[in-house]
Amino acid sequence: QAPTPNDAGAPVARGAQLVGETVADRPSTVYRFETHRLDSADGKRHYRIQIAVPRQAAPAGGSAVLYMLDGNAALATLTDADLLRLGAGGAPVLVAVGYDVPTRNDVVARAYDYTPPVFEQGARQPNPVVLGREGGGADEFLALLRERIKPLVRGRAAVDDRREYLWGHSYGGLFALHVLFTRPDTFARYITGDPTAWWAAGALMQEWRGFDARWVD
């Protein structure tokens, strides 16, 4: 679909939902928000990392930290009341891992980042194109998380690396399960909603069959 300009002049795909104001744009008694921008290794995808650091002092071992995929949409969904509830229970650090676009998602970048490589008989296959979008870049995105985003967060907030959690929905849920099945030590817990397990004829199922269930407690 042809893009249309938004008020700032940036192209927006027809039918895409603009984010607008989120909790990160309003004063909060629970969190202070900061924004960082990163690019993918090949320069094709651009990320907006928004970190919510609790205003209260971190416990001795550091705060829990929740990494939220589809970060633009995640912040648009959170309310000020949600933040107050988090503050009442020992607020975790929140990390919204989104794309540097004015919309809730960058659907092309998301399709690449959140979907796993496909193998047949142990051989890596060409990146599949599903619904018109190239996939298969999950391991590149995982490297970005492990090597750049996690160190960034640890440098900005006192976190407990034994309580790092990953949340994802739909394609984000697919990515979270891919990480669980292939690099389960990356996060302490994985939280998924409606994962897109059908993607590429169920490529995720191959990873699930080879998963060591002893990682699940």
mmCIF file of C-alpha atoms in Angstrom:
data_model
loop_
_atom_site.group_PDB
_atom_site.id
_atom_site.type_symbol
_atom_site.label_atom_id
_atom_site.label_comp_id
_atom_site.label_asym_id
_atom_site.label_seq_id
_atom_site.Cartn_x
_atom_site.Cartn_y
_atom_site.Cartn_z
ATOM 1 C CA GLN A 1 0.000 0.000 0.000
ATOM 2 C CA ALA A 2 1.208 3.479 -0.783
ATOM 3 C CA PRO A 3 2.408 5.481 2.223
ATOM 4 C CA THR A 4 0.710 8.680 3.262
ATOM 5 C CA PRO A 5 2.428 11.503 5.158
ATOM 6 C CA ASN A 6 1.694 12.156 8.811
ATOM 7 C CA ASP A 7 1.761 15.604 10.399
ATOM 8 C CA ALA A 8 5.549 15.475 10.711
ATOM 9 C CA GLY A 9 5.940 14.535 7.069
ATOM 10 C CA ALA A 10 7.157 10.968 7.720
ATOM 11 C CA PRO A 11 5.604 8.262 5.520
ATOM 12 C CA VAL A 12 2.971 6.104 7.195
ATOM 13 C CA ALA A 13 1.471 3.023 5.550
ATOM 14 C CA ARG A 14 -2.189 3.409 4.720
ATOM 15 C CA GLY A 15 -4.291 2.018 7.558
ATOM 16 C CA ALA A 16 -1.410 1.984 10.062
ATOM 17 C CA GLN A 17 -2.298 3.150 13.559
ATOM 18 C CA LEU A 18 -0.314 6.087 14.920
ATOM 19 C CA VAL A 19 0.948 5.714 18.475
ATOM 20 C CA GLY A 20 0.164 9.198 19.756
ATOM 21 C CA GLU A 21 0.855 10.082 23.380
ATOM 22 C CA THR A 22 1.806 7.253 25.747
ATOM 23 C CA VAL A 23 2.689 6.962 29.434
ATOM 24 C CA ALA A 24 6.290 7.716 28.434
ATOM 25 C CA ASP A 25 5.215 11.235 27.425
ATOM 26 C CA ARG A 26 3.524 12.120 30.714
ATOM 27 C CA PRO A 27 4.959 12.805 34.186
ATOM 28 C CA SER A 28 4.938 9.764 36.461
ATOM 29 C CA THR A 29 5.501 9.436 40.183
ATOM 30 C CA VAL A 30 6.586 5.817 39.645
ATOM 31 C CA TYR A 31 8.975 5.961 36.675
ATOM 32 C CA ARG A 32 11.303 8.193 34.756
ATOM 33 C CA PHE A 33 11.467 7.404 31.050
ATOM 34 C CA GLU A 34 14.411 7.685 28.702
ATOM 35 C CA THR A 35 14.671 6.958 24.978
ATOM 36 C CA HIS A 36 17.595 5.462 23.040
ATOM 37 C CA ARG A 37 17.893 4.739 19.324
ATOM 38 C CA LEU A 38 19.807 1.881 17.729
ATOM 39 C CA ASP A 39 20.229 0.541 14.211
ATOM 40 C CA SER A 40 20.494 -3.066 13.076
ATOM 41 C CA ALA A 41 23.933 -4.345 12.085
ATOM 42 C CA ASP A 42 23.039 -4.015 8.386
ATOM 43 C CA GLY A 43 21.517 -0.560 8.875
ATOM 44 C CA LYS A 44 18.126 -1.600 7.517
ATOM 45 C CA ARG A 45 16.072 -1.545 10.730
ATOM 46 C CA HIS A 46 15.850 1.243 13.275
ATOM 47 C CA TYR A 47 14.872 0.767 16.899
ATOM 48 C CA ARG A 48 13.469 2.964 19.637
ATOM 49 C CA ILE A 49 14.344 1.602 23.080
ATOM 50 C CA GLN A 50 12.352 3.261 25.845
ATOM 51 C CA ILE A 51 13.464 2.421 29.367
ATOM 52 C CA ALA A 52 11.242 3.075 32.372
ATOM 53 C CA VAL A 53 13.440 3.295 35.470
ATOM 54 C CA PRO A 54 11.679 3.127 38.854
ATOM 55 C CA ARG A 55 12.002 6.290 40.908
ATOM 56 C CA GLN A 56 12.152 4.260 44.111
ATOM 57 C CA ALA A 57 15.533 2.874 45.104
ATOM 58 C CA ALA A 58 16.286 -0.559 43.693
ATOM 59 C CA PRO A 59 16.528 -3.483 46.137
ATOM 60 C CA ALA A 60 19.986 -4.695 47.086
ATOM 61 C CA GLY A 61 20.055 -7.306 44.326
ATOM 62 C CA GLY A 62 18.627 -5.000 41.674
ATOM 63 C CA SER A 63 15.171 -4.693 40.152
ATOM 64 C CA ALA A 64 13.420 -7.206 37.951
ATOM 65 C CA VAL A 65 13.275 -6.095 34.320
ATOM 66 C CA LEU A 66 10.584 -6.797 31.729
ATOM 67 C CA TYR A 67 11.538 -6.557 28.059
ATOM 68 C CA MET A 68 8.428 -5.821 25.997
ATOM 69 C CA LEU A 69 8.515 -6.553 22.267
ATOM 70 C CA ASP A 70 6.405 -4.368 19.966
ATOM 71 C CA GLY A 71 7.428 -1.639 22.370
ATOM 72 C CA ASN A 72 5.521 1.194 20.675
ATOM 73 C CA ALA A 73 2.262 -0.710 20.952
ATOM 74 C CA ALA A 74 3.065 -1.912 24.475
ATOM 75 C CA LEU A 75 3.550 1.640 25.752
ATOM 76 C CA ALA A 76 0.400 2.778 23.956
ATOM 77 C CA THR A 77 -1.523 0.071 25.826
ATOM 78 C CA LEU A 78 -0.198 0.847 29.320
ATOM 79 C CA THR A 79 -2.109 3.359 31.438
ATOM 80 C CA ASP A 80 -1.062 5.642 34.275
ATOM 81 C CA ALA A 81 -3.091 3.401 36.592
ATOM 82 C CA ASP A 82 -1.035 0.416 35.443
ATOM 83 C CA LEU A 83 2.149 2.221 36.444
ATOM 84 C CA LEU A 84 0.730 3.015 39.873
ATOM 85 C CA ARG A 85 -0.146 -0.652 40.398
ATOM 86 C CA LEU A 86 3.384 -1.659 39.402
ATOM 87 C CA GLY A 87 4.792 0.864 41.852
ATOM 88 C CA ALA A 88 2.725 -0.564 44.678
ATOM 89 C CA GLY A 89 4.285 -4.004 44.181
ATOM 90 C CA GLY A 90 7.958 -3.153 43.770
ATOM 91 C CA ALA A 91 8.217 -1.667 40.313
ATOM 92 C CA PRO A 92 10.251 -3.582 37.720
ATOM 93 C CA VAL A 93 12.345 -1.820 35.112
ATOM 94 C CA LEU A 94 10.328 -1.741 31.873
ATOM 95 C CA VAL A 95 12.063 -1.884 28.506
ATOM 96 C CA ALA A 96 9.898 -1.172 25.466
ATOM 97 C CA VAL A 97 11.754 -2.546 22.440
ATOM 98 C CA GLY A 98 10.076 -0.852 19.516
ATOM 99 C CA TYR A 99 10.806 0.629 16.109
ATOM 100 C CA ASP A 100 11.672 4.247 15.433
ATOM 101 C CA VAL A 101 8.452 4.969 13.573
ATOM 102 C CA PRO A 102 5.352 7.022 14.475
ATOM 103 C CA THR A 103 3.113 3.948 14.263
ATOM 104 C CA ARG A 104 2.501 1.063 16.652
ATOM 105 C CA ASN A 105 4.704 -1.216 14.518
ATOM 106 C CA ASP A 106 7.050 -1.349 11.573
ATOM 107 C CA VAL A 107 5.404 -4.382 9.995
ATOM 108 C CA VAL A 108 8.229 -5.127 7.548
ATOM 109 C CA ALA A 109 11.011 -4.925 10.133
ATOM 110 C CA ARG A 110 8.916 -6.834 12.674
ATOM 111 C CA ALA A 111 8.265 -9.679 10.234
ATOM 112 C CA TYR A 112 12.005 -10.068 9.702
ATOM 113 C CA ASP A 113 13.134 -9.662 13.314
ATOM 114 C CA TYR A 114 10.573 -11.822 15.072
ATOM 115 C CA THR A 115 10.584 -14.899 12.842
ATOM 116 C CA PRO A 116 13.080 -17.776 13.047
ATOM 117 C CA PRO A 117 15.359 -19.170 10.367
ATOM 118 C CA VAL A 118 14.037 -22.251 8.603
ATOM 119 C CA PHE A 119 15.990 -25.497 8.382
ATOM 120 C CA GLU A 120 15.399 -28.711 6.453
ATOM 121 C CA GLN A 121 17.428 -31.775 7.415
ATOM 122 C CA GLY A 122 19.840 -29.508 9.261
ATOM 123 C CA ALA A 123 20.446 -27.185 6.305
ATOM 124 C CA ARG A 124 19.542 -23.478 6.516
ATOM 125 C CA GLN A 125 16.977 -22.585 3.879
ATOM 126 C CA PRO A 126 16.558 -19.235 2.103
ATOM 127 C CA ASN A 127 14.630 -16.743 4.164
ATOM 128 C CA PRO A 128 10.925 -17.408 3.634
ATOM 129 C CA VAL A 129 8.552 -14.737 2.428
ATOM 130 C CA VAL A 130 5.229 -14.975 4.259
ATOM 131 C CA LEU A 131 2.326 -12.626 3.526
ATOM 132 C CA GLY A 132 4.668 -10.689 1.260
ATOM 133 C CA ARG A 133 7.295 -9.994 3.936
ATOM 134 C CA GLU A 134 10.730 -11.559 4.334
ATOM 135 C CA GLY A 135 11.341 -13.402 7.587
ATOM 136 C CA GLY A 136 14.058 -15.445 9.201
ATOM 137 C CA GLY A 137 16.004 -12.727 11.023
ATOM 138 C CA ALA A 138 15.267 -13.728 14.615
ATOM 139 C CA ASP A 139 18.839 -14.711 15.438
ATOM 140 C CA GLU A 140 20.150 -11.338 14.251
ATOM 141 C CA PHE A 141 17.587 -9.601 16.435
ATOM 142 C CA LEU A 142 18.449 -11.870 19.349
ATOM 143 C CA ALA A 143 22.106 -10.869 18.984
ATOM 144 C CA LEU A 144 21.022 -7.218 19.164
ATOM 145 C CA LEU A 145 19.105 -7.946 22.363
ATOM 146 C CA ARG A 146 21.934 -9.858 23.988
ATOM 147 C CA GLU A 147 24.879 -7.757 22.862
ATOM 148 C CA ARG A 148 23.529 -4.211 22.731
ATOM 149 C CA ILE A 149 20.135 -3.743 24.352
ATOM 150 C CA LYS A 150 20.750 -5.722 27.535
ATOM 151 C CA PRO A 151 24.084 -3.982 28.216
ATOM 152 C CA LEU A 152 22.398 -0.629 27.534
ATOM 153 C CA VAL A 153 19.697 -1.371 30.111
ATOM 154 C CA ARG A 154 22.180 -2.664 32.686
ATOM 155 C CA GLY A 155 24.117 0.549 32.292
ATOM 156 C CA ARG A 156 21.043 2.723 32.876
ATOM 157 C CA ALA A 157 19.326 0.936 35.763
ATOM 158 C CA ALA A 158 20.181 -1.354 38.659
ATOM 159 C CA VAL A 159 18.754 -4.669 37.461
ATOM 160 C CA ASP A 160 18.855 -8.222 38.724
ATOM 161 C CA ASP A 161 20.051 -10.278 35.750
ATOM 162 C CA ARG A 162 18.467 -13.349 37.355
ATOM 163 C CA ARG A 163 15.055 -11.710 36.953
ATOM 164 C CA GLU A 164 15.055 -10.627 33.318
ATOM 165 C CA TYR A 165 11.776 -11.460 31.580
ATOM 166 C CA LEU A 166 10.723 -11.334 27.922
ATOM 167 C CA TRP A 167 7.161 -10.616 26.805
ATOM 168 C CA GLY A 168 5.822 -10.883 23.273
ATOM 169 C CA HIS A 169 2.458 -11.122 21.516
ATOM 170 C CA SER A 170 1.657 -12.634 18.103
ATOM 171 C CA TYR A 171 4.914 -12.430 16.096
ATOM 172 C CA GLY A 172 6.532 -11.241 19.321
ATOM 173 C CA GLY A 173 5.271 -14.397 21.004
ATOM 174 C CA LEU A 174 6.766 -16.437 18.174
ATOM 175 C CA PHE A 175 10.110 -14.751 18.765
ATOM 176 C CA ALA A 176 9.925 -15.320 22.529
ATOM 177 C CA LEU A 177 9.309 -19.041 22.011
ATOM 178 C CA HIS A 178 12.154 -19.211 19.478
ATOM 179 C CA VAL A 179 14.503 -17.766 22.106
ATOM 180 C CA LEU A 180 13.167 -20.146 24.757
ATOM 181 C CA PHE A 181 13.663 -23.168 22.514
ATOM 182 C CA THR A 182 17.118 -22.194 21.208
ATOM 183 C CA ARG A 183 18.759 -19.916 23.829
ATOM 184 C CA PRO A 184 16.726 -20.485 26.999
ATOM 185 C CA ASP A 185 19.398 -18.969 29.232
ATOM 186 C CA THR A 186 18.809 -15.519 27.710
ATOM 187 C CA PHE A 187 15.904 -14.698 30.033
ATOM 188 C CA ALA A 188 14.632 -16.101 33.308
ATOM 189 C CA ARG A 189 10.999 -16.204 32.175
ATOM 190 C CA TYR A 190 9.146 -16.049 28.865
ATOM 191 C CA ILE A 191 5.638 -14.608 28.640
ATOM 192 C CA THR A 192 3.767 -15.076 25.372
ATOM 193 C CA GLY A 193 0.335 -14.224 24.078
ATOM 194 C CA ASP A 194 -1.201 -15.780 20.978
ATOM 195 C CA PRO A 195 2.170 -16.711 19.396
ATOM 196 C CA THR A 196 2.148 -17.025 15.607
ATOM 197 C CA ALA A 197 3.158 -20.690 15.663
ATOM 198 C CA TRP A 198 1.716 -21.305 12.175
ATOM 199 C CA TRP A 199 4.391 -19.105 10.561
ATOM 200 C CA ALA A 200 6.279 -20.801 7.664
ATOM 201 C CA ALA A 201 4.275 -24.023 7.973
ATOM 202 C CA GLY A 202 5.040 -24.318 11.669
ATOM 203 C CA ALA A 203 8.841 -23.961 11.547
ATOM 204 C CA LEU A 204 8.734 -23.312 15.287
ATOM 205 C CA MET A 205 7.540 -26.866 15.882
ATOM 206 C CA GLN A 206 10.928 -28.234 14.817
ATOM 207 C CA GLU A 207 12.567 -26.161 17.546
ATOM 208 C CA TRP A 208 9.964 -27.286 20.067
ATOM 209 C CA ARG A 209 10.628 -30.953 19.302
ATOM 210 C CA GLY A 210 14.326 -30.479 20.002
ATOM 211 C CA PHE A 211 13.772 -28.445 23.173
ATOM 212 C CA ASP A 212 15.128 -29.805 26.454
ATOM 213 C CA ALA A 213 12.100 -29.592 28.743
ATOM 214 C CA ARG A 214 14.341 -29.557 31.805
ATOM 215 C CA TRP A 215 14.576 -25.799 31.257
ATOM 216 C CA VAL A 216 10.906 -25.504 32.245
ATOM 217 C CA ASP A 217 10.279 -25.433 35.984
#
